[in-house]
Amino acid sequence: MRYRARMRDKELYRQLLGLSAPWLVARVELNVAQQQVHVYVEHQEQAAWRCPACSVESPLYDHEEERVWRHLDSCQFRTMLHGRVPRIRCAAHGVRQVRVPWAEPRSRFTALFERLAIDVLLETDVKAGAKLLGLSWDEAHGIKARAVERGLQRRGKDLPKSLGVDEKAIGHGHQYATVLTDLERKCVLDVASGRSKAALFECLKDYRVSQLAQVQAVAMDMAKPYIAGIKEFIPGGADKIVFDRYHIMAQVNAAVDQVRRQEQAQLRAQGDDRLTGSRFFWLYGAENVPERYEQDFGELRKSKLKTARAWALKESLRDLWNSPTLEAAKEYAKKWYYWASHSRLEPIKQVAAMFKRHLPNILTYLMHPITNAATEGLNSTLQLLKHRARGFRNFVHFRIAVLFHCGKLDLHPTVHPIPG
């Protein structure tokens, strides 16, 4: 009876682990005191082994020392898999360790356990996930790092037609990262430390010139290092830059607010508080003003205040991106620049000068109507990651976290089918 029970245990774990010839379960040991199940795996003596590099059948050379892998728990019992991995002597590649069907190379966990761990870590931070899984922080982070490496290898090297480039703060102080985004799939392609041309090169360095040439447009702000980088690294990059319309409008909004602050100070000195408490009114588009503010704001924007003129200039610029043709956009831009540069509003005139300098790559939107909205949309996720981690002191950890959560990578290890 005890023999049959042991046989059933071995067959049960063979099925659970998905083992087939030449692998078999030699024995199963239960340690109730430690709440652990230990499963010992061996292989048949006359097994045929293939080189992991070239798949050529090669003779057995020796075995490594016994290794232990963490597997999915058996009820409340932690399950540990034991085995000695064979090594073969390949005529072409020398002595190599064979691939085992239950785990990936260099992992201390079975593929099934890693899949569970990845699903948990996608929903939590490393510390919480490690606690739930009964792992150390280093073990949980190692699973994330291997998952990202696996996903990047599977993704291949084809670049999308539309890219986004942006900078993100990654921790306390002035720590920044460059984020390269696939605007078509709305996911992160890579992250590099800093906000420089060198950081952009780090994101693009693994792509061939022919792959970089496939890029048709790059949405970005007007940061000089990124402009220089795209021109140097992307073939024909000077004509593919699309300055992000939302970034441009953010600068115009900032100019409107500067006009408001200057004018408010002047009015207060005269006992006029019309602009007090109106800061956020001027950030709205005309169609988005909440109904409860419509009367008060309507009176302000119809007034002869300098801020009202600045707001009108801001609103008129929004129509540029709705131009039906490139020629119509050029004509519209010429008229807007004249109006803005002659507005006698210094903050607006400064924005107008910037607008004129960068006009060619503002108008590329008419040929490639893309924005960095997908990259900006990642901000909430990045803020959550930073909050969970209490800031990232280690850039490598930041990169792994961003690609793990925002890279849309195929993260899970392959699980071999259970034999019928």
Short mmCIF file of C-alpha atoms in Angstrom, two decimals:
data_model
loop_
_atom_site.label_atom_id
_atom_site.label_comp_id
_atom_site.label_asym_id
_atom_site.label_seq_id
_atom_site.Cartn_x
_atom_site.Cartn_y
_atom_site.Cartn_z
CA MET A 1 0.00 0.00 0.00
CA ARG A 2 2.83 2.40 0.92
CA TYR A 3 4.58 1.49 -2.36
CA ARG A 4 1.47 2.27 -4.38
CA ALA A 5 1.09 5.61 -2.53
CA ARG A 6 4.67 6.53 -3.36
CA MET A 7 4.06 5.61 -7.00
CA ARG A 8 0.96 7.79 -7.07
CA ASP A 9 2.95 10.71 -5.58
CA LYS A 10 5.63 10.38 -8.23
CA GLU A 11 3.09 10.17 -11.05
CA LEU A 12 1.17 13.14 -9.63
CA TYR A 13 4.24 15.38 -9.58
CA ARG A 14 5.38 14.13 -12.97
CA GLN A 15 2.07 15.35 -14.36
CA LEU A 16 2.14 18.61 -12.38
CA LEU A 17 5.64 19.39 -13.59
CA GLY A 18 4.85 18.39 -17.17
CA LEU A 19 7.75 15.92 -17.32
CA SER A 20 8.21 13.44 -20.14
CA ALA A 21 11.04 11.08 -21.16
CA PRO A 22 13.89 11.14 -20.41
CA TRP A 23 12.88 12.93 -17.20
CA LEU A 24 11.09 11.22 -14.33
CA VAL A 25 10.31 11.82 -10.67
CA ALA A 26 12.59 9.62 -8.56
CA ARG A 27 11.01 10.33 -5.17
CA VAL A 28 8.83 12.76 -3.22
CA GLU A 29 9.56 13.69 0.38
CA LEU A 30 7.16 15.51 2.70
CA ASN A 31 8.51 17.63 5.57
CA VAL A 32 5.48 18.53 7.68
CA ALA A 33 7.50 20.42 10.30
CA GLN A 34 8.85 22.84 7.68
CA GLN A 35 5.69 22.64 5.54
CA GLN A 36 7.68 21.70 2.47
CA VAL A 37 7.45 19.12 -0.29
CA HIS A 38 10.74 18.05 -1.91
CA VAL A 39 10.51 16.51 -5.38
CA TYR A 40 13.64 14.80 -6.74
CA VAL A 41 13.99 14.55 -10.51
CA GLU A 42 16.29 12.22 -12.44
CA HIS A 43 16.70 11.12 -16.04
CA GLN A 44 16.92 7.78 -17.79
CA GLU A 45 20.43 6.43 -18.29
CA GLN A 46 20.32 6.11 -22.08
CA ALA A 47 18.94 9.58 -22.68
CA ALA A 48 19.66 11.55 -25.85
CA TRP A 49 20.77 15.13 -25.28
CA ARG A 50 20.92 18.05 -27.69
CA CYS A 51 23.23 21.03 -27.60
CA PRO A 52 21.29 24.14 -26.46
CA ALA A 53 23.22 26.22 -29.03
CA CYS A 54 22.86 24.14 -32.20
CA SER A 55 20.43 21.29 -31.27
CA VAL A 56 22.91 18.67 -32.48
CA GLU A 57 22.68 15.46 -30.46
CA SER A 58 25.79 15.20 -28.25
CA PRO A 59 27.17 12.71 -25.73
CA LEU A 60 26.71 13.17 -21.97
CA TYR A 61 29.79 14.74 -20.34
CA ASP A 62 28.88 15.00 -16.63
CA HIS A 63 26.35 16.51 -14.23
CA GLU A 64 26.34 19.74 -12.27
CA GLU A 65 25.95 19.70 -8.51
CA GLU A 66 22.37 19.29 -7.34
CA ARG A 67 20.27 22.40 -7.83
CA VAL A 68 16.99 23.40 -6.20
CA TRP A 69 14.10 25.26 -7.89
CA ARG A 70 11.09 26.78 -6.19
CA HIS A 71 7.83 25.48 -7.65
CA LEU A 72 4.17 26.38 -7.13
CA ASP A 73 2.99 25.49 -3.64
CA SER A 74 1.24 22.17 -3.04
CA CYS A 75 -1.73 23.41 -1.01
CA GLN A 76 -0.05 25.31 1.87
CA PHE A 77 3.26 23.43 1.43
CA ARG A 78 6.19 25.09 -0.33
CA THR A 79 7.34 22.79 -3.13
CA MET A 80 11.02 22.47 -3.96
CA LEU A 81 12.33 20.67 -7.04
CA HIS A 82 15.76 18.99 -6.83
CA GLY A 83 17.87 17.77 -9.73
CA ARG A 84 21.33 17.52 -11.25
CA VAL A 85 21.46 19.14 -14.67
CA PRO A 86 23.40 17.15 -17.31
CA ARG A 87 26.19 18.71 -19.35
CA ILE A 88 27.08 17.58 -22.86
CA ARG A 89 30.20 17.89 -24.99
CA CYS A 90 29.25 19.44 -28.32
CA ALA A 91 31.76 19.14 -31.17
CA ALA A 92 31.05 22.74 -32.19
CA HIS A 93 30.36 24.48 -28.88
CA GLY A 94 32.27 22.48 -26.29
CA VAL A 95 30.85 21.59 -22.88
CA ARG A 96 27.35 22.99 -22.43
CA GLN A 97 24.59 22.64 -19.87
CA VAL A 98 21.40 21.17 -21.36
CA ARG A 99 18.05 22.94 -21.15
CA VAL A 100 15.67 21.50 -18.57
CA PRO A 101 11.95 21.56 -19.43
CA TRP A 102 10.74 22.97 -16.11
CA ALA A 103 12.84 26.15 -15.84
CA GLU A 104 14.77 28.68 -17.86
CA PRO A 105 18.57 28.99 -17.65
CA ARG A 106 19.97 30.79 -14.59
CA SER A 107 16.61 30.73 -12.83
CA ARG A 108 16.09 29.35 -9.35
CA PHE A 109 12.36 29.00 -9.98
CA THR A 110 10.29 26.79 -12.22
CA ALA A 111 8.63 28.42 -15.20
CA LEU A 112 5.19 27.95 -13.65
CA PHE A 113 6.26 29.70 -10.46
CA GLU A 114 7.82 32.57 -12.43
CA ARG A 115 4.60 33.05 -14.38
CA LEU A 116 2.68 33.38 -11.12
CA ALA A 117 5.30 35.73 -9.68
CA ILE A 118 5.20 37.96 -12.78
CA ASP A 119 1.40 38.22 -12.58
CA VAL A 120 1.64 39.21 -8.91
CA LEU A 121 4.43 41.74 -9.52
CA LEU A 122 2.45 43.36 -12.33
CA GLU A 123 -0.17 44.27 -9.72
CA THR A 124 2.12 45.26 -6.84
CA ASP A 125 5.49 46.76 -6.05
CA VAL A 126 8.51 44.52 -5.49
CA LYS A 127 8.34 44.69 -1.69
CA ALA A 128 4.65 43.75 -1.48
CA GLY A 129 4.97 41.10 -4.19
CA ALA A 130 7.95 39.53 -2.46
CA LYS A 131 6.01 39.33 0.80
CA LEU A 132 2.99 37.68 -0.87
CA LEU A 133 5.19 35.15 -2.67
CA GLY A 134 7.51 34.40 0.23
CA LEU A 135 10.57 35.75 -1.59
CA SER A 136 13.35 38.16 -0.74
CA TRP A 137 13.38 41.59 -2.42
CA ASP A 138 16.38 40.53 -4.52
CA GLU A 139 14.63 37.34 -5.68
CA ALA A 140 11.48 39.23 -6.70
CA HIS A 141 13.47 41.92 -8.49
CA GLY A 142 15.52 39.22 -10.23
CA ILE A 143 12.31 37.70 -11.62
CA LYS A 144 11.30 41.13 -12.97
CA ALA A 145 14.73 41.70 -14.50
CA ARG A 146 14.73 38.30 -16.26
CA ALA A 147 11.17 38.90 -17.48
CA VAL A 148 12.20 42.22 -19.06
CA GLU A 149 15.30 40.66 -20.65
CA ARG A 150 13.13 37.84 -22.03
CA GLY A 151 10.55 40.30 -23.35
CA LEU A 152 13.13 42.49 -25.07
CA GLN A 153 14.66 39.46 -26.81
CA ARG A 154 11.24 38.38 -28.06
CA ARG A 155 10.22 41.84 -29.25
CA GLY A 156 12.76 41.95 -32.05
CA LYS A 157 14.30 45.04 -33.62
CA ASP A 158 11.61 46.46 -35.89
CA LEU A 159 10.87 50.10 -35.14
CA PRO A 160 7.39 51.62 -35.53
CA LYS A 161 6.75 54.38 -38.05
CA SER A 162 5.99 56.88 -35.26
CA LEU A 163 8.18 57.44 -32.20
CA GLY A 164 7.85 59.69 -29.17
CA VAL A 165 10.77 61.13 -27.19
CA ASP A 166 10.33 62.75 -23.80
CA GLU A 167 12.12 63.35 -20.52
CA LYS A 168 10.87 62.11 -17.15
CA ALA A 169 11.96 62.89 -13.61
CA ILE A 170 12.93 59.64 -11.89
CA GLY A 171 13.73 60.54 -8.31
CA HIS A 172 14.64 63.22 -5.84
CA GLY A 173 16.57 66.22 -7.08
CA HIS A 174 17.34 66.74 -10.75
CA GLN A 175 17.43 63.13 -11.89
CA TYR A 176 15.97 62.60 -15.34
CA ALA A 177 15.55 59.83 -17.87
CA THR A 178 14.93 59.82 -21.61
CA VAL A 179 11.93 57.72 -22.61
CA LEU A 180 11.52 56.38 -26.16
CA THR A 181 7.91 55.49 -26.95
CA ASP A 182 6.14 53.48 -29.63
CA LEU A 183 3.26 55.85 -30.44
CA GLU A 184 1.41 53.20 -32.43
CA ARG A 185 1.25 50.60 -29.65
CA LYS A 186 1.39 53.21 -26.86
CA CYS A 187 4.22 51.54 -25.01
CA VAL A 188 7.80 52.25 -23.95
CA LEU A 189 10.57 50.99 -26.22
CA ASP A 190 13.47 51.91 -23.97
CA VAL A 191 14.69 54.21 -21.23
CA ALA A 192 18.12 55.82 -20.79
CA SER A 193 19.66 57.85 -17.99
CA GLY A 194 19.76 61.63 -18.48
CA ARG A 195 18.13 63.97 -20.99
CA SER A 196 20.92 64.36 -23.50
CA LYS A 197 21.83 63.36 -27.05
CA ALA A 198 23.89 60.54 -25.54
CA ALA A 199 20.79 59.27 -23.70
CA LEU A 200 18.81 59.26 -26.95
CA PHE A 201 21.65 57.38 -28.64
CA GLU A 202 21.52 54.80 -25.83
CA CYS A 203 17.86 54.16 -26.68
CA LEU A 204 18.58 53.76 -30.41
CA LYS A 205 22.05 52.22 -30.51
CA ASP A 206 20.94 48.61 -31.03
CA TYR A 207 19.04 49.40 -34.25
CA ARG A 208 20.59 49.21 -37.70
CA VAL A 209 20.53 52.18 -40.07
CA SER A 210 17.97 50.40 -42.26
CA GLN A 211 15.68 49.96 -39.24
CA LEU A 212 16.09 53.58 -38.16
CA ALA A 213 15.25 54.68 -41.70
CA GLN A 214 11.80 53.07 -41.33
CA VAL A 215 10.83 55.76 -38.83
CA GLN A 216 8.65 58.37 -40.52
CA ALA A 217 7.97 60.80 -37.68
CA VAL A 218 9.16 61.58 -34.14
CA ALA A 219 7.01 63.57 -31.72
CA MET A 220 9.05 65.52 -29.18
CA ASP A 221 9.48 68.82 -27.40
CA MET A 222 11.96 71.45 -28.49
CA ALA A 223 14.87 70.29 -26.32
CA LYS A 224 18.09 70.98 -28.24
CA PRO A 225 19.81 67.66 -27.35
CA TYR A 226 16.87 65.66 -28.71
CA ILE A 227 16.68 67.76 -31.86
CA ALA A 228 20.40 67.21 -32.51
CA GLY A 229 20.07 63.50 -31.73
CA ILE A 230 17.18 62.85 -34.10
CA LYS A 231 18.94 64.72 -36.89
CA GLU A 232 22.09 62.65 -36.35
CA PHE A 233 20.69 59.18 -35.62
CA ILE A 234 17.53 58.99 -37.81
CA PRO A 235 18.12 59.14 -41.58
CA GLY A 236 16.35 62.26 -42.85
CA GLY A 237 15.56 63.13 -39.24
CA ALA A 238 15.43 66.90 -39.79
CA ASP A 239 12.21 66.47 -41.81
CA LYS A 240 10.72 63.85 -39.48
CA ILE A 241 10.64 65.87 -36.26
CA VAL A 242 7.12 66.83 -35.17
CA PHE A 243 7.17 69.30 -32.31
CA ASP A 244 4.46 68.25 -29.96
CA ARG A 245 1.45 70.54 -30.20
CA TYR A 246 0.58 70.08 -26.51
CA HIS A 247 4.09 71.11 -25.48
CA ILE A 248 3.80 74.24 -27.64
CA MET A 249 0.40 75.09 -26.17
CA ALA A 250 1.81 74.54 -22.68
CA GLN A 251 4.39 77.23 -23.40
CA VAL A 252 1.70 79.57 -24.70
CA ASN A 253 -0.39 78.90 -21.58
CA ALA A 254 2.65 79.72 -19.45
CA ALA A 255 3.04 83.00 -21.34
CA VAL A 256 -0.65 83.85 -20.78
CA ASP A 257 -0.21 83.17 -17.06
CA GLN A 258 2.86 85.39 -16.96
CA VAL A 259 0.87 88.22 -18.57
CA ARG A 260 -1.89 87.67 -15.98
CA ARG A 261 0.51 87.82 -13.04
CA GLN A 262 2.12 91.02 -14.30
CA GLU A 263 -1.23 92.65 -14.97
CA GLN A 264 -2.72 91.49 -11.68
CA ALA A 265 0.10 93.16 -9.77
CA GLN A 266 -0.53 96.40 -11.63
CA LEU A 267 -4.30 96.25 -11.04
CA ARG A 268 -3.96 95.44 -7.35
CA ALA A 269 -1.78 98.51 -6.92
CA GLN A 270 -4.76 100.48 -8.28
CA GLY A 271 -7.27 98.68 -6.04
CA ASP A 272 -8.65 96.57 -8.90
CA ASP A 273 -9.04 92.87 -8.04
CA ARG A 274 -10.74 91.65 -11.23
CA LEU A 275 -8.01 89.11 -11.93
CA THR A 276 -7.80 87.76 -8.39
CA GLY A 277 -8.67 84.06 -8.34
CA SER A 278 -8.86 83.84 -12.13
CA ARG A 279 -5.65 81.90 -12.76
CA PHE A 280 -7.29 78.67 -13.90
CA PHE A 281 -9.92 80.40 -16.04
CA TRP A 282 -7.30 81.33 -18.62
CA LEU A 283 -6.07 77.73 -18.97
CA TYR A 284 -9.41 76.55 -20.35
CA GLY A 285 -10.17 76.32 -24.03
CA ALA A 286 -13.23 78.32 -25.02
CA GLU A 287 -15.33 75.17 -25.41
CA ASN A 288 -14.22 73.66 -22.09
CA VAL A 289 -15.07 76.45 -19.65
CA PRO A 290 -17.31 74.94 -16.92
CA GLU A 291 -20.82 76.34 -16.91
CA ARG A 292 -20.46 77.68 -13.35
CA TYR A 293 -17.60 79.93 -14.49
CA GLU A 294 -19.09 81.01 -17.80
CA GLN A 295 -20.56 84.33 -16.66
CA ASP A 296 -17.55 85.60 -14.67
CA PHE A 297 -15.02 84.37 -17.20
CA GLY A 298 -17.12 85.61 -20.11
CA GLU A 299 -16.94 89.16 -18.79
CA LEU A 300 -13.18 88.94 -18.26
CA ARG A 301 -12.30 87.55 -21.67
CA LYS A 302 -14.45 90.20 -23.43
CA SER A 303 -12.70 92.97 -21.52
CA LYS A 304 -9.78 95.09 -22.74
CA LEU A 305 -7.39 93.48 -20.26
CA LYS A 306 -3.98 92.46 -21.54
CA THR A 307 -4.65 88.97 -20.19
CA ALA A 308 -7.78 88.73 -22.33
CA ARG A 309 -5.74 89.59 -25.44
CA ALA A 310 -3.11 87.01 -24.51
CA TRP A 311 -5.85 84.40 -24.02
CA ALA A 312 -7.36 85.24 -27.43
CA LEU A 313 -3.94 84.76 -29.06
CA LYS A 314 -3.61 81.42 -27.32
CA GLU A 315 -7.04 80.29 -28.49
CA SER A 316 -6.42 81.36 -32.07
CA LEU A 317 -3.19 79.37 -32.27
CA ARG A 318 -5.09 76.15 -31.52
CA ASP A 319 -6.76 76.41 -34.93
CA LEU A 320 -3.40 76.09 -36.68
CA TRP A 321 -3.43 72.29 -36.30
CA ASN A 322 -6.88 72.11 -37.89
CA SER A 323 -5.70 73.63 -41.15
CA PRO A 324 -6.94 71.65 -44.17
CA THR A 325 -3.62 71.81 -46.06
CA LEU A 326 0.03 72.56 -45.42
CA GLU A 327 -0.21 75.75 -47.50
CA ALA A 328 -3.20 76.92 -45.48
CA ALA A 329 -1.27 76.21 -42.28
CA LYS A 330 1.71 78.25 -43.48
CA GLU A 331 -0.55 81.20 -44.25
CA TYR A 332 -2.33 80.90 -40.90
CA ALA A 333 1.01 80.67 -39.05
CA LYS A 334 2.27 83.82 -40.81
CA LYS A 335 -0.80 85.81 -39.71
CA TRP A 336 -0.67 84.50 -36.15
CA TYR A 337 3.01 85.31 -35.80
CA TYR A 338 2.43 88.89 -37.00
CA TRP A 339 -0.41 89.35 -34.51
CA ALA A 340 1.58 87.82 -31.61
CA SER A 341 4.85 89.64 -32.37
CA HIS A 342 3.01 92.99 -32.49
CA SER A 343 0.89 92.33 -29.40
CA ARG A 344 3.04 94.47 -27.04
CA LEU A 345 2.84 91.55 -24.60
CA GLU A 346 6.43 90.57 -23.90
CA PRO A 347 5.79 86.94 -22.78
CA ILE A 348 3.67 86.36 -25.88
CA LYS A 349 6.32 87.95 -28.12
CA GLN A 350 8.93 85.57 -26.70
CA VAL A 351 6.72 82.58 -27.50
CA ALA A 352 6.12 83.99 -30.98
CA ALA A 353 9.88 84.16 -31.58
CA MET A 354 10.22 80.53 -30.50
CA PHE A 355 7.28 79.64 -32.74
CA LYS A 356 8.94 81.24 -35.78
CA ARG A 357 12.30 79.52 -35.15
CA HIS A 358 10.73 76.09 -35.01
CA LEU A 359 7.88 76.59 -37.49
CA PRO A 360 9.06 74.04 -40.12
CA ASN A 361 8.88 71.20 -37.58
CA ILE A 362 5.65 72.51 -36.10
CA LEU A 363 4.06 72.29 -39.54
CA THR A 364 5.27 68.70 -40.07
CA TYR A 365 2.18 67.82 -38.02
CA LEU A 366 0.15 68.41 -41.17
CA MET A 367 2.03 65.53 -42.85
CA HIS A 368 2.41 63.37 -39.75
CA PRO A 369 -0.45 64.14 -37.34
CA ILE A 370 1.09 62.66 -34.22
CA THR A 371 1.54 63.97 -30.68
CA ASN A 372 3.33 62.83 -27.57
CA ALA A 373 0.00 62.18 -25.85
CA ALA A 374 0.85 58.47 -25.47
CA THR A 375 4.14 59.32 -23.78
CA GLU A 376 2.48 61.92 -21.57
CA GLY A 377 -0.21 59.36 -20.77
CA LEU A 378 2.45 57.20 -19.12
CA ASN A 379 3.02 59.89 -16.50
CA SER A 380 0.39 58.54 -14.11
CA THR A 381 1.91 55.06 -14.30
CA LEU A 382 5.43 56.41 -13.80
CA GLN A 383 4.28 58.50 -10.84
CA LEU A 384 2.72 55.40 -9.30
CA LEU A 385 5.93 53.43 -9.82
CA LYS A 386 7.97 56.21 -8.22
CA HIS A 387 5.54 56.44 -5.30
CA ARG A 388 5.67 52.71 -4.68
CA ALA A 389 9.46 52.72 -4.80
CA ARG A 390 9.76 55.98 -2.78
CA GLY A 391 11.78 57.31 -5.71
CA PHE A 392 14.44 55.46 -7.68
CA ARG A 393 18.01 55.90 -6.50
CA ASN A 394 19.18 53.25 -8.96
CA PHE A 395 18.51 53.99 -12.64
CA VAL A 396 18.76 50.30 -13.61
CA HIS A 397 15.86 49.53 -11.28
CA PHE A 398 13.85 52.39 -12.77
CA ARG A 399 14.43 51.13 -16.31
CA ILE A 400 13.40 47.59 -15.39
CA ALA A 401 10.25 48.83 -13.64
CA VAL A 402 9.21 51.02 -16.59
CA LEU A 403 9.76 48.31 -19.20
CA PHE A 404 8.09 45.69 -16.98
CA HIS A 405 4.93 47.75 -16.49
CA CYS A 406 4.86 49.97 -19.61
CA GLY A 407 6.73 48.03 -22.30
CA LYS A 408 3.87 45.71 -23.32
CA LEU A 409 6.47 42.93 -23.42
CA ASP A 410 5.90 39.18 -23.57
CA LEU A 411 7.23 38.64 -20.05
CA HIS A 412 6.27 35.09 -19.14
CA PRO A 413 8.62 32.12 -19.51
CA THR A 414 7.56 29.29 -21.79
CA VAL A 415 5.71 26.50 -20.07
CA HIS A 416 6.13 23.15 -21.78
CA PRO A 417 2.83 21.33 -22.38
CA ILE A 418 1.94 18.52 -20.03
CA PRO A 419 2.19 15.22 -21.90
CA GLY A 420 -1.05 13.38 -22.53
#
